[in-house]
mmCIF file of C-alpha atoms in Angstrom:
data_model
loop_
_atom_site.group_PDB
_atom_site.id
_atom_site.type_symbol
_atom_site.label_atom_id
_atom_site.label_comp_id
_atom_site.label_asym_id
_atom_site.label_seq_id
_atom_site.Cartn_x
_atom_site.Cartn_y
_atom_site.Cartn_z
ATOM 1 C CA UNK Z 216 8.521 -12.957 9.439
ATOM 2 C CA UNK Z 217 10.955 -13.496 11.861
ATOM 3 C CA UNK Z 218 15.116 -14.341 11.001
ATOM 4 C CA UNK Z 219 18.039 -15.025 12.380
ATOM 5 C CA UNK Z 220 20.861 -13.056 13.363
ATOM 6 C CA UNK Z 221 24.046 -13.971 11.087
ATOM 7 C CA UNK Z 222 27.057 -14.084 13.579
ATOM 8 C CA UNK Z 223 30.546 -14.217 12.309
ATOM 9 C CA UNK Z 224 32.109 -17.520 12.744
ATOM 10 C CA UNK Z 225 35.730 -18.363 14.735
ATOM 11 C CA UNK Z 226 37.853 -17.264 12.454
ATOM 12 C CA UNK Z 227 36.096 -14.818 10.603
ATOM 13 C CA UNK Z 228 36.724 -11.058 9.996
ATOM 14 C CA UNK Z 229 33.878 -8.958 11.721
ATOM 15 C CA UNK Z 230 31.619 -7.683 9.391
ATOM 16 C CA UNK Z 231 32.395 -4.197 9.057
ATOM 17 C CA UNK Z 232 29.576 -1.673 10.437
ATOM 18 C CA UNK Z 233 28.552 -1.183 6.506
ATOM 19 C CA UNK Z 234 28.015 -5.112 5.881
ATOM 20 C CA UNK Z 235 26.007 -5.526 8.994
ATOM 21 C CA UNK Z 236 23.515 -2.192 7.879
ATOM 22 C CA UNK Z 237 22.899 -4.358 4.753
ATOM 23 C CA UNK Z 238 22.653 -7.308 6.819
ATOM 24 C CA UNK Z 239 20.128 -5.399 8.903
ATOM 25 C CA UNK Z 240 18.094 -4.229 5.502
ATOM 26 C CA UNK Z 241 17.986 -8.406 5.015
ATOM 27 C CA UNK Z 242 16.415 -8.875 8.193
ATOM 28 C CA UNK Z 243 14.101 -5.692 7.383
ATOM 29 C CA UNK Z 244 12.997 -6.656 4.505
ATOM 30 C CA UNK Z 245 12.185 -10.632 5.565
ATOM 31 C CA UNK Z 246 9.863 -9.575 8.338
ATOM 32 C CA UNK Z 247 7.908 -6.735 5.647
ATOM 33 C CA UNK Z 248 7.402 -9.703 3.566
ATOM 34 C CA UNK Z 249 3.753 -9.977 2.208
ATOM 35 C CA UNK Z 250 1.812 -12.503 -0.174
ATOM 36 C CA UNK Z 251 -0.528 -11.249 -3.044
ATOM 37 C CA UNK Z 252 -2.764 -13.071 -1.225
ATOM 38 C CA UNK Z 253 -2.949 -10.687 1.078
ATOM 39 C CA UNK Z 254 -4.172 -8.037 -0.745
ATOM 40 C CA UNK Z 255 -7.835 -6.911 -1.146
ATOM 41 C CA UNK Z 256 -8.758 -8.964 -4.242
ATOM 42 C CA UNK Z 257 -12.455 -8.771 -5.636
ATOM 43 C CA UNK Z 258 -13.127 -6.601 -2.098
ATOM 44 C CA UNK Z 259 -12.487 -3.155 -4.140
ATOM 45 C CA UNK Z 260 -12.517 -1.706 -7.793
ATOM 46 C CA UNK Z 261 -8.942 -2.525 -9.587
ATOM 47 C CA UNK Z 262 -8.805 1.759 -10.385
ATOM 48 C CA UNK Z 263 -11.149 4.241 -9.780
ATOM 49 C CA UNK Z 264 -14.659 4.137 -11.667
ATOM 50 C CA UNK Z 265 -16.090 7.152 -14.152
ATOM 51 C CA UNK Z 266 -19.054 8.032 -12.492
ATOM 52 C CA UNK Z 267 -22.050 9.891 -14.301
ATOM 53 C CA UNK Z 268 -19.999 10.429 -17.684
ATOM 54 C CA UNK Z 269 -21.102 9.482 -21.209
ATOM 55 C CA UNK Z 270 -19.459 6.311 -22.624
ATOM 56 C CA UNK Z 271 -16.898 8.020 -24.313
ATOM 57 C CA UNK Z 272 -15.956 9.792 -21.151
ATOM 58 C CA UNK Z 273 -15.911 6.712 -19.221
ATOM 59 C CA UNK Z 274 -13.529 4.743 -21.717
ATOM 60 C CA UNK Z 275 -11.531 7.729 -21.679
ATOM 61 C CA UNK Z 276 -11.057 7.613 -18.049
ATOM 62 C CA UNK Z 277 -10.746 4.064 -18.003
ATOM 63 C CA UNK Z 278 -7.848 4.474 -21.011
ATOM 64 C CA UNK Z 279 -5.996 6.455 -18.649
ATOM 65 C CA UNK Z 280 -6.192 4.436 -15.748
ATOM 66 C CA UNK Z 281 -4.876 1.060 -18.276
ATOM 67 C CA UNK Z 282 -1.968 3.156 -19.154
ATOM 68 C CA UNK Z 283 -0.912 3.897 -15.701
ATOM 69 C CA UNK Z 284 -1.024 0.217 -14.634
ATOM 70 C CA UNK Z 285 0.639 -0.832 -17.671
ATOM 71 C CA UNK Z 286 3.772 1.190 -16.829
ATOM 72 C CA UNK Z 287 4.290 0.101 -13.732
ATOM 73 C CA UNK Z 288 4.253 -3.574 -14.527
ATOM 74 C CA UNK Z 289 6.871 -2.552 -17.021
ATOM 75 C CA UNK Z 290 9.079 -0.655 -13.990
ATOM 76 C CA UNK Z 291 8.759 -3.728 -12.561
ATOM 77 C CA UNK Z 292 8.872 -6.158 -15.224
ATOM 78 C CA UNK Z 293 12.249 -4.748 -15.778
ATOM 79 C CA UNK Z 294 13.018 -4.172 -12.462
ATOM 80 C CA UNK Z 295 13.302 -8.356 -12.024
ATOM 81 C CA UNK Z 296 15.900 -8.497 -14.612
ATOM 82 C CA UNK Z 297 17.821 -5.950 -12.287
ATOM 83 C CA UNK Z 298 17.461 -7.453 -8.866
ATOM 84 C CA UNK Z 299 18.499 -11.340 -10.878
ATOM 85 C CA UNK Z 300 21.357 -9.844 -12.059
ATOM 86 C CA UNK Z 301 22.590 -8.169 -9.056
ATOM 87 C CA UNK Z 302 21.767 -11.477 -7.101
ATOM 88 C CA UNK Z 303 24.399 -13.106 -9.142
ATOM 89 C CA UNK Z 304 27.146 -10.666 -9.158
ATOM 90 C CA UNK Z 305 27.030 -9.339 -5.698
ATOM 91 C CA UNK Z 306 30.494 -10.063 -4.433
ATOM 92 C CA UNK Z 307 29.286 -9.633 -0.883
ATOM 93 C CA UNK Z 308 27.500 -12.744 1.003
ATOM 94 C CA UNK Z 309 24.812 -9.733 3.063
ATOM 95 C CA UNK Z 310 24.286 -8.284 -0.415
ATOM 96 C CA UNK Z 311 23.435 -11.499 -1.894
ATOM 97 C CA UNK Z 312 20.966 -12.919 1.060
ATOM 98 C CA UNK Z 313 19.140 -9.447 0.690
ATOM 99 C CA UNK Z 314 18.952 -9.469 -3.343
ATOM 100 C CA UNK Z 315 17.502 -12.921 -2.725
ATOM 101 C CA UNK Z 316 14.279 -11.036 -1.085
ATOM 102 C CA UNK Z 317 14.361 -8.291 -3.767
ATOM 103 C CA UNK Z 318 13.574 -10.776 -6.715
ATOM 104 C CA UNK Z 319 10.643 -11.841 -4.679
ATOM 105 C CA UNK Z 320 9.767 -8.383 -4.076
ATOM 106 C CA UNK Z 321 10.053 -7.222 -7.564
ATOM 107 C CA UNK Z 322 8.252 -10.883 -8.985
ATOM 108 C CA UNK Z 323 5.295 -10.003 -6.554
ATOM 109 C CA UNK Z 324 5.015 -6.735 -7.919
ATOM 110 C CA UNK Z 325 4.819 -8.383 -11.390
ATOM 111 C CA UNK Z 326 2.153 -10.896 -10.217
ATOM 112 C CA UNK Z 327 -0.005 -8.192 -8.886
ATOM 113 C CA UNK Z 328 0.157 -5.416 -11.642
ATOM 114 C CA UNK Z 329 -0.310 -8.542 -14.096
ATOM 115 C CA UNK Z 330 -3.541 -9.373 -12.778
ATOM 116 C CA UNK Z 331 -4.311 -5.699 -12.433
ATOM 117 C CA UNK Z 332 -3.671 -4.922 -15.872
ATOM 118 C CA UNK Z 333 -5.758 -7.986 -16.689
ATOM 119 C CA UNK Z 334 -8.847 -6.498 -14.638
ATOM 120 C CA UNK Z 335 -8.364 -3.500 -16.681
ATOM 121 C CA UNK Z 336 -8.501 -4.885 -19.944
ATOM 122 C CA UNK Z 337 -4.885 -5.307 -21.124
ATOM 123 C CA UNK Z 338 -1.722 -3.620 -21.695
ATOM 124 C CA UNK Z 339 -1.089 -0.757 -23.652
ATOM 125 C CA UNK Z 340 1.946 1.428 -24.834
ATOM 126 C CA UNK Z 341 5.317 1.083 -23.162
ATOM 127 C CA UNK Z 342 7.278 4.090 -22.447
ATOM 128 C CA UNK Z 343 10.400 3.654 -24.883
ATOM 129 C CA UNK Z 344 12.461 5.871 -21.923
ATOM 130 C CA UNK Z 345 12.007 3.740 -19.900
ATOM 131 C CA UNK Z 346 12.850 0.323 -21.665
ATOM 132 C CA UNK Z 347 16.352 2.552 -22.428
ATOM 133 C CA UNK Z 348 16.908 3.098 -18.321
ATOM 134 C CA UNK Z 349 16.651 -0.467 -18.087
ATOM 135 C CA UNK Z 350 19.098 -1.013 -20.936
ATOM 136 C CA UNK Z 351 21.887 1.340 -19.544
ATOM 137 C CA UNK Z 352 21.801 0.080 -16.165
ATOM 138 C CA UNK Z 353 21.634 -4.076 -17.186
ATOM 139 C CA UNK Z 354 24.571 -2.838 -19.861
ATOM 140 C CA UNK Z 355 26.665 -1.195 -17.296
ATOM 141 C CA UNK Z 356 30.263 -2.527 -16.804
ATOM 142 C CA UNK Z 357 30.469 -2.520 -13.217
ATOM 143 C CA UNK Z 358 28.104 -4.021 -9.819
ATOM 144 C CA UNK Z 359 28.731 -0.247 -8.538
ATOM 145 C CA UNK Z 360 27.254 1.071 -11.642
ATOM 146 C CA UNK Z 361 24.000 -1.244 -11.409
ATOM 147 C CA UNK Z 362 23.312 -0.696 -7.727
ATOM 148 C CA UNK Z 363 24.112 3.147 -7.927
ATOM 149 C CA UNK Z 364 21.350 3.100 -10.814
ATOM 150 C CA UNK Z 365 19.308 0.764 -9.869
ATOM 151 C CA UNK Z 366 18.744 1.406 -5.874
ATOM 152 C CA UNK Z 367 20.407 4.329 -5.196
ATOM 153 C CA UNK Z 368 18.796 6.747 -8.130
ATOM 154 C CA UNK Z 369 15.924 5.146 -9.635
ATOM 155 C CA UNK Z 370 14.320 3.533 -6.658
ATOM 156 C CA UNK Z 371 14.364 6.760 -4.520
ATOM 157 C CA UNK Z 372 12.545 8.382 -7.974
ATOM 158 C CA UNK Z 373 9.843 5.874 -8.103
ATOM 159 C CA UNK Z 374 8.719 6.547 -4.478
ATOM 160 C CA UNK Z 375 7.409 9.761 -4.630
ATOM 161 C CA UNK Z 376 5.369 8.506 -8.228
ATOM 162 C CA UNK Z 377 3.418 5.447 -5.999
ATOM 163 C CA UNK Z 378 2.453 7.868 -3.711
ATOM 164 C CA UNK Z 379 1.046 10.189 -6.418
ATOM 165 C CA UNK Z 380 -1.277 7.317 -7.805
ATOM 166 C CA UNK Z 381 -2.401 6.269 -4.667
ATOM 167 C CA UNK Z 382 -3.532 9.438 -3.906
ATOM 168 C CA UNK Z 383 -5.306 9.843 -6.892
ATOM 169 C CA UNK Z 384 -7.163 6.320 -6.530
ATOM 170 C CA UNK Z 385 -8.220 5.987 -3.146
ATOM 171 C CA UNK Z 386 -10.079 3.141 -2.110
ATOM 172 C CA UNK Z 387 -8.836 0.972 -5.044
ATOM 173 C CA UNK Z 388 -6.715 -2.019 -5.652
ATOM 174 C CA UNK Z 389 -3.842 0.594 -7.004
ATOM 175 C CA UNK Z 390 -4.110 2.673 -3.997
ATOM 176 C CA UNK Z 391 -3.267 -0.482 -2.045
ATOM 177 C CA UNK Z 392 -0.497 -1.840 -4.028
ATOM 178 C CA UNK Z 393 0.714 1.742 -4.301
ATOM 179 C CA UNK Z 394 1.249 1.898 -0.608
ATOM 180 C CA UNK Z 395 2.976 -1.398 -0.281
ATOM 181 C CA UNK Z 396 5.526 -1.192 -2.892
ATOM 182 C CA UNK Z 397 6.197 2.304 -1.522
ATOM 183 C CA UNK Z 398 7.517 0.687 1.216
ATOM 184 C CA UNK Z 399 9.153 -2.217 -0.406
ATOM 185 C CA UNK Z 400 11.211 0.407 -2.359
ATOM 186 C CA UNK Z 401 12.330 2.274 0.731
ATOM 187 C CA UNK Z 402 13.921 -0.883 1.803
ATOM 188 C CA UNK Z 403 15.846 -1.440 -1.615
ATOM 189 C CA UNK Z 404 16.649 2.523 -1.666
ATOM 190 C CA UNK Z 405 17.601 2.368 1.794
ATOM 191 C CA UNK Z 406 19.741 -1.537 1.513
ATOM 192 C CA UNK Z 407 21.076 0.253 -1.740
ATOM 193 C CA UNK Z 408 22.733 2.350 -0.333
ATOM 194 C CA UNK Z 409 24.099 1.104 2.302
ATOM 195 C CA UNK Z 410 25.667 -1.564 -0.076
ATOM 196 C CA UNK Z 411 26.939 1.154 -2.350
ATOM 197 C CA UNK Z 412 29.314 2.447 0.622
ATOM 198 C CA UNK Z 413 30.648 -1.059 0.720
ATOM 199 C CA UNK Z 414 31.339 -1.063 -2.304
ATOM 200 C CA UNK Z 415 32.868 2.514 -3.160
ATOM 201 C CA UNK Z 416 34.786 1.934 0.138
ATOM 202 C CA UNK Z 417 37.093 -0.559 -1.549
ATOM 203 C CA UNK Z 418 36.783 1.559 -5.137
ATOM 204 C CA UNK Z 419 38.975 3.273 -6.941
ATOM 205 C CA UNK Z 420 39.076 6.682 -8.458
ATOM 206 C CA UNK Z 421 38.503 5.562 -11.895
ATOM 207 C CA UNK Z 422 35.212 3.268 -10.546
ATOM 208 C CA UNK Z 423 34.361 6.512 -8.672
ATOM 209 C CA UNK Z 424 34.728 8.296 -12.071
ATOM 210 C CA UNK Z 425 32.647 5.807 -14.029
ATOM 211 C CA UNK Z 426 29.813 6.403 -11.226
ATOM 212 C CA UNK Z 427 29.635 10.226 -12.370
ATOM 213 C CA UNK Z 428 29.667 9.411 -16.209
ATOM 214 C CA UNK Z 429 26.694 6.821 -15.406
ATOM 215 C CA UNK Z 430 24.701 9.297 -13.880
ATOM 216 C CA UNK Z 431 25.404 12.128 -16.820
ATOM 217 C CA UNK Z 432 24.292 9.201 -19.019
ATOM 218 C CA UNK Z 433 21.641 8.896 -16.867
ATOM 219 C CA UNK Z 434 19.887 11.698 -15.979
ATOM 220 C CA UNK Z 435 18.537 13.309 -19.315
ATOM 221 C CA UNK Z 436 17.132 10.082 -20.129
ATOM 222 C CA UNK Z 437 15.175 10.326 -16.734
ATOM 223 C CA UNK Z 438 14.212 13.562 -17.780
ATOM 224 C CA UNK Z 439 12.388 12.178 -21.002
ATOM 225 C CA UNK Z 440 10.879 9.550 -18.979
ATOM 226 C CA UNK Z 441 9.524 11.413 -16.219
ATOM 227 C CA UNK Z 442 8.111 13.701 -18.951
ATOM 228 C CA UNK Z 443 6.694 11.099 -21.793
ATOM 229 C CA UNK Z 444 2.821 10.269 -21.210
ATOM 230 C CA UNK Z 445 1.275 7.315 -23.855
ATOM 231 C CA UNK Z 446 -1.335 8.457 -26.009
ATOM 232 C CA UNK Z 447 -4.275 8.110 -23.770
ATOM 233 C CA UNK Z 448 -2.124 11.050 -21.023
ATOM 234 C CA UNK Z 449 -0.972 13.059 -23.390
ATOM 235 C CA UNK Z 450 -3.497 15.869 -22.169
ATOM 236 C CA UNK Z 451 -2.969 15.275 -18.500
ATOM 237 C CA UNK Z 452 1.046 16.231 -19.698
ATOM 238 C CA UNK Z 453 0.775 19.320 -21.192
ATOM 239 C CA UNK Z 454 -1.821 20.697 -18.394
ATOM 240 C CA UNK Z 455 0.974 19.168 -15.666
ATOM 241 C CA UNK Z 456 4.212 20.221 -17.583
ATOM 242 C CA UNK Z 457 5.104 23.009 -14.884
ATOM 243 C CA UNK Z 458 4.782 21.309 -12.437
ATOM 244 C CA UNK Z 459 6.270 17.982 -13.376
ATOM 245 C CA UNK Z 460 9.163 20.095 -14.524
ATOM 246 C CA UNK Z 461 9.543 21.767 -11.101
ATOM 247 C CA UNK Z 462 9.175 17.966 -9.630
ATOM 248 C CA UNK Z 463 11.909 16.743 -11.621
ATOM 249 C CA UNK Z 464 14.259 19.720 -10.860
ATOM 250 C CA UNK Z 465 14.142 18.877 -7.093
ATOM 251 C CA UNK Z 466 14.472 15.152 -7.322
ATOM 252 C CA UNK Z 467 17.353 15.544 -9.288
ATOM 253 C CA UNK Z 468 19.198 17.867 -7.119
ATOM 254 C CA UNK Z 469 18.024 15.481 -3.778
ATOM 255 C CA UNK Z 470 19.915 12.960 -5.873
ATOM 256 C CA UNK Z 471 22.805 14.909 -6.371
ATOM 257 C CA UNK Z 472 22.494 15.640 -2.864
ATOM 258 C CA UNK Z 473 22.501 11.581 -2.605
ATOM 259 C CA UNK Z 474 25.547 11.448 -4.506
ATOM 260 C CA UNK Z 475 27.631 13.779 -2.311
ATOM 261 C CA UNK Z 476 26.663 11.230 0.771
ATOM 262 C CA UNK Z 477 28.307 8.742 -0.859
ATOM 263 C CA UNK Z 478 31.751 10.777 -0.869
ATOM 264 C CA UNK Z 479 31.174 10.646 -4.853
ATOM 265 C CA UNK Z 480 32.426 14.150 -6.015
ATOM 266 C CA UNK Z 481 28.830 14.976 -6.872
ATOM 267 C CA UNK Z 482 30.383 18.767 -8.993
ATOM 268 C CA UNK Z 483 30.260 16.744 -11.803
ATOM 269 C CA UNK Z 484 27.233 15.757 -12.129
ATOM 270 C CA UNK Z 485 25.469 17.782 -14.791
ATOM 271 C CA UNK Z 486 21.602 19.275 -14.428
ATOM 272 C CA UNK Z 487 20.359 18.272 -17.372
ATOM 273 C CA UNK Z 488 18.935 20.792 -19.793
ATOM 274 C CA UNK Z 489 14.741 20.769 -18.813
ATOM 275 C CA UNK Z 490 12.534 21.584 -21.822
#
């Protein structure tokens, strides 16, 4: 979809070259707009079918697949409450016309993993690391916090994780939605941070500080959630545990790597412990 350009008014301060990238992500993220509509529905399976397996097998199988579906409507179930709540304290007129297109994004997510999960036969266990990600970053004091958590750390995480399950369930519904929301959350990693430079280049020191504690906070509760599998994976966790481990050690130190970018003094951020 097509927008305008916003121009600054007579009168007006330019937009520094920081409010016009998020500005840009805005105008990114209104022409990648998409409708569930537009998505295969009833044209291909929801997951990926058991083939030639006994019953038990197959509801195995299809176990698995529930709990994988059931997850990410909860990422994204919580992610709404996250992109609301940054809509209404942005202080920053760009940074509120883009969080306006993230709550659609992140309610069309919703929509589509709903009906998903409802093709699959229900929901199943939520990952208790993940409701407390959601808590921390809706509880933290400060917009710098939230958007630092939100876009700049946890959205850059989940991108690698869609492209994972599509992988794994080509020619399915998941494999579809997969792909799009990969891209959806490139544009709220990538407007993230460009909002977070506005924003830590009118902070202080001490809202600098706060940044590091979040992400000490953070990070070993990341750990537990990258690492937790419901009932129906737990098999799939211990066979993968090397190499999710070895994942999880270079995501982390990308996002410390992320951190430095922002001028945030990224030596304190502790690796947390791995088990």
């Amino acid at each position: 979809m097509a927008t305008e350009t916003f121009e600054t008014h007579a009168g007006e301060a330019p937009r520094s070259d920081a409010r016009a990238e998020v500005l840009r992500f805005y105008e990114l993220a209104k022409r990648r707009e998409w409708k569930t509509t537009d998505l295969s529905w009833g044209e291909l399976p929801p997951v990926p079918e058991a083939r030639g397996t006994s019953p038990e097998r197959k509801a195995r199988y299809e176990a698995v697949w529930r709990s994988v579906v059931t997850q990410q409507l909860q990422a994204d179930s919580v992610a709404v409450d996250m992109a609301a709540q940054l809509l209404s304290l942005a202080p920053d007129a760009e940074a509120r016309l883009y969080y306006t297109t993230m709550v659609q994004d992140e309610s069309r997510h919703v929509e589509c993993w709903l009906r998903l999960v409802d093709e699959c036969g229900g929901t199943n266990e939520r990952d208790p690391h993940l409701d407390t990600l959601a808590r921390l970053t809706l509880e933290a004091e400060t917009v710098e916090e939230k958007v630092f958590q939100m876009q700049v750390f946890y959205e850059r995480l989940i991108i690698p994780r869609f492209r994972l399950i599509a992988r794994a369930a080509p020619g399915t519904m998941v494999e579809e939605l997969c792909n799009r929301l990969a891209t959806d959350d490139g544009i709220h990693h990538g407007a993230g941070m460009a909002y977070e430079r506005v924003l830590l280049g009118r902070a202080s020191k001490k809202t600098k500080a706060r940044l590091i504690r979040a992400a000490n906070r953070l990070l070993p509760v990341f750990v537990d959630h990258a690492l937790w599998r419901p009932s129906e994976r737990v098999w799939i966790g211990g066979a993968m545990r090397n190499r999710d481990l070895e994942r999880i050690h270079a995501v982390i130190e990308d996002g410390i790597r992320v951190a430095a970018s922002l001028g945030l003094d990224a030596s304190e951020i502790v690796m947390p412990n791995l088990p």
